Coordinates of C-alpha atoms in Angstrom, one line a residue:
L210 CA 7.6 -0.9 -1.9
G211 CA 9.7 -3.1 0.2
N212 CA 13.1 -3.4 1.6
T213 CA 14.9 -5.5 4.2
D214 CA 13.3 -3.7 7.1
P215 CA 11.2 -6.4 8.9
K216 CA 8.4 -3.8 9.3
K217 CA 7.8 -3.9 5.6
N218 CA 6.5 -7.5 6.0
T219 CA 8.2 -8.8 2.8
K220 CA 8.0 -12.3 4.1
G221 CA 4.3 -12.0 4.7
V222 CA 3.8 -10.5 1.3
L223 CA 5.5 -13.4 -0.4
Q224 CA 3.5 -16.0 1.6
A225 CA 0.3 -14.1 0.7
Y226 CA 1.3 -13.8 -2.9
A227 CA 2.0 -17.6 -3.1
R228 CA -1.5 -18.2 -1.8
Y229 CA -3.0 -15.7 -4.2
L230 CA -1.3 -17.5 -7.2
E231 CA -2.7 -20.9 -6.0
R232 CA -6.3 -19.5 -6.2
S233 CA -6.1 -16.9 -9.0
A234 CA -7.3 -17.5 -12.5
H235 CA -5.3 -14.4 -13.7
K236 CA -2.0 -14.8 -11.8
R237 CA -1.0 -11.1 -11.9
R238 CA 2.7 -10.4 -11.5
L239 CA 4.1 -8.9 -8.3
L240 CA 6.5 -6.0 -8.6
I241 CA 8.6 -5.5 -5.4
A242 CA 10.6 -2.3 -5.5
D243 CA 13.6 -1.4 -3.5
L244 CA 14.7 -4.9 -2.9
K245 CA 17.8 -6.6 -4.3
E246 CA 17.2 -9.8 -6.3
E247 CA 19.7 -11.7 -4.2
T248 CA 17.7 -10.8 -1.1
L249 CA 14.4 -11.8 -2.7
D250 CA 15.9 -15.1 -3.8
A251 CA 17.2 -15.8 -0.3
L252 CA 13.7 -15.0 1.2
L253 CA 12.0 -17.3 -1.3
K254 CA 14.4 -20.1 -0.5
A255 CA 14.0 -19.6 3.3
E256 CA 10.2 -19.7 2.9
Q257 CA 10.3 -22.6 0.4
L258 CA 8.5 -20.4 -2.2
E259 CA 11.0 -20.6 -5.1
P260 CA 8.2 -21.7 -7.5
I261 CA 6.6 -18.2 -7.4
R262 CA 9.9 -16.5 -8.6
P263 CA 8.9 -16.4 -12.3
Y264 CA 5.9 -14.2 -11.3
I265 CA 7.9 -11.6 -9.4
T266 CA 9.6 -8.6 -10.9
C267 CA 12.3 -7.1 -8.7
P268 CA 13.8 -3.9 -10.4
G269 CA 15.6 -2.6 -7.3
Y270 CA 15.3 1.1 -6.4
I271 CA 12.7 3.1 -8.4
P272 CA 13.2 6.9 -8.3
N273 CA 10.4 8.8 -6.8
A274 CA 9.8 10.6 -10.1
D275 CA 9.0 7.2 -11.7
L276 CA 6.6 6.0 -9.0
P277 CA 3.5 7.7 -10.5
S278 CA 3.8 5.7 -13.7
I279 CA 4.3 2.5 -11.7
Y280 CA 1.2 3.2 -9.5
N281 CA -0.9 4.1 -12.6
A282 CA 0.0 0.8 -14.3
A283 CA -0.6 -1.3 -11.2
F284 CA -3.7 -3.4 -10.7
A285 CA -3.4 -2.7 -6.9
F286 CA -0.9 -1.4 -4.4
L287 CA -0.1 -3.9 -1.7
Y288 CA 1.1 -2.2 1.5
P289 CA 0.7 -4.7 4.4
S290 CA 3.4 -3.2 6.6
L291 CA 3.6 -4.2 10.3
R292 CA 3.8 -0.6 11.3
E293 CA 4.1 2.8 9.6
S294 CA 4.1 6.3 11.1
F295 CA 2.1 7.6 8.2
G296 CA 2.4 5.7 5.0
I297 CA 2.9 8.3 2.2
P298 CA 3.1 5.6 -0.6
M299 CA -0.5 4.5 0.0
I300 CA -1.7 8.1 -0.5
E301 CA 0.4 8.4 -3.6
A302 CA -1.1 5.2 -5.0
M303 CA -4.6 6.4 -4.1
A304 CA -3.9 9.7 -5.9
C305 CA -3.0 7.7 -9.0
G306 CA -6.3 5.8 -9.0
T307 CA -4.8 2.6 -7.8
P308 CA -6.8 0.6 -5.2
V309 CA -4.7 0.0 -2.0
I310 CA -4.6 -2.9 0.4
V311 CA -3.2 -1.8 3.7
S312 CA -2.6 -3.1 7.1
N313 CA -5.1 -2.6 9.9
T314 CA -2.2 -1.6 12.2
S315 CA -0.5 1.6 13.4
A316 CA -1.5 4.8 11.6
M317 CA -2.5 3.1 8.4
P318 CA -6.3 2.7 9.1
E319 CA -6.5 6.4 10.1
V320 CA -4.7 7.6 7.1
A321 CA -6.2 5.3 4.6
G322 CA -9.7 5.7 6.0
D323 CA -12.7 3.5 6.4
G324 CA -13.2 2.9 2.7
A325 CA -9.7 1.4 2.1
L326 CA -9.2 -2.4 2.0
Q327 CA -7.6 -3.2 5.3
V328 CA -6.0 -6.6 6.2
D329 CA -4.3 -8.2 9.1
P330 CA -0.6 -8.1 8.1
F331 CA 0.1 -11.2 10.2
Q332 CA -2.4 -13.3 8.2
P333 CA -1.2 -14.1 4.7
D334 CA -4.6 -15.6 3.8
T335 CA -6.4 -12.3 4.5
I336 CA -3.9 -10.5 2.2
A337 CA -4.5 -13.1 -0.6
D338 CA -8.3 -12.8 -0.1
A339 CA -8.1 -9.1 -0.5
L340 CA -6.2 -9.4 -3.8
L341 CA -8.7 -12.0 -5.0
Q342 CA -11.6 -9.8 -4.0
L343 CA -10.2 -6.9 -6.2
E344 CA -9.6 -9.4 -9.0
R345 CA -13.1 -10.9 -8.9
D346 CA -15.3 -7.9 -8.1
A347 CA -14.8 -5.1 -10.6
S348 CA -17.4 -2.9 -9.0
F349 CA -15.8 -3.2 -5.6
R350 CA -12.4 -2.4 -7.2
A351 CA -14.0 0.7 -8.9
G352 CA -15.4 1.8 -5.6
L353 CA -12.0 1.6 -3.9
I354 CA -10.5 3.6 -6.7
A355 CA -13.1 6.3 -6.4
Y356 CA -12.8 6.3 -2.6
G357 CA -9.0 6.5 -2.8
L358 CA -9.0 9.4 -5.2
K359 CA -11.2 11.4 -2.8
Q360 CA -9.2 10.3 0.3
A361 CA -5.9 11.4 -1.3
T362 CA -7.2 14.9 -1.6
R363 CA -7.2 15.2 2.2
Y364 CA -3.5 15.0 2.2
S365 CA -2.5 17.5 -0.5
W366 CA -0.3 20.5 0.3
R367 CA -3.2 22.7 -0.5
S368 CA -5.5 21.1 2.1
T369 CA -2.7 21.1 4.7
A370 CA -2.1 24.8 4.1
E371 CA -5.9 25.5 4.3
A372 CA -6.1 23.6 7.6
W373 CA -3.2 25.6 9.1
V374 CA -4.8 28.9 7.9
Q375 CA -8.0 27.9 9.7
I376 CA -6.1 27.1 12.9
Y377 CA -4.4 30.5 12.7
R378 CA -7.8 32.2 12.2
E379 CA -9.3 30.5 15.2
V380 CA -6.3 31.4 17.4
L381 CA -6.5 35.0 16.2
H382 CA -10.2 35.1 16.8
S383 CA -9.9 33.7 20.3
S384 CA -7.1 36.1 21.1
N385 CA -9.1 39.1 19.9
S386 CA -12.2 38.1 21.9
N387 CA -10.2 37.8 25.2

């Protein structure tokens, strides 16, 4: 999920994807949502990456209601933002059984957890390596899927409500004992 905000690291994604295509036997397509084709084409031209354009799908804005089907159909969810305050899309992808590749910056490592595939968003080669690792190691990919499904349950509305109820109980208990 990208846009023109520099924090989304679209330029880094395109550089990484070009490196992935050079080394991949499968050459999986890249879908970039929420980005206009004209913007994509301008970025590709500026980075001298026009040859990768046939491998990229750029449908523009995708409504939230349609995202689960996109996540479910995806081989992986690539989210190497330079910074995110939380990163809801990575949890959504995990909940759909899609392995995620996230940045090792800002809140993403804490939210994604130790079992997520974390990359340096400033190093396109590490992003490409992560994609290739998922492609070449089916058991590793399956492990990330299982981990992500479990991790996503930590962020459900139910678990949030249960955590608040526990906090209220502790406050009530400490108030009653004073």
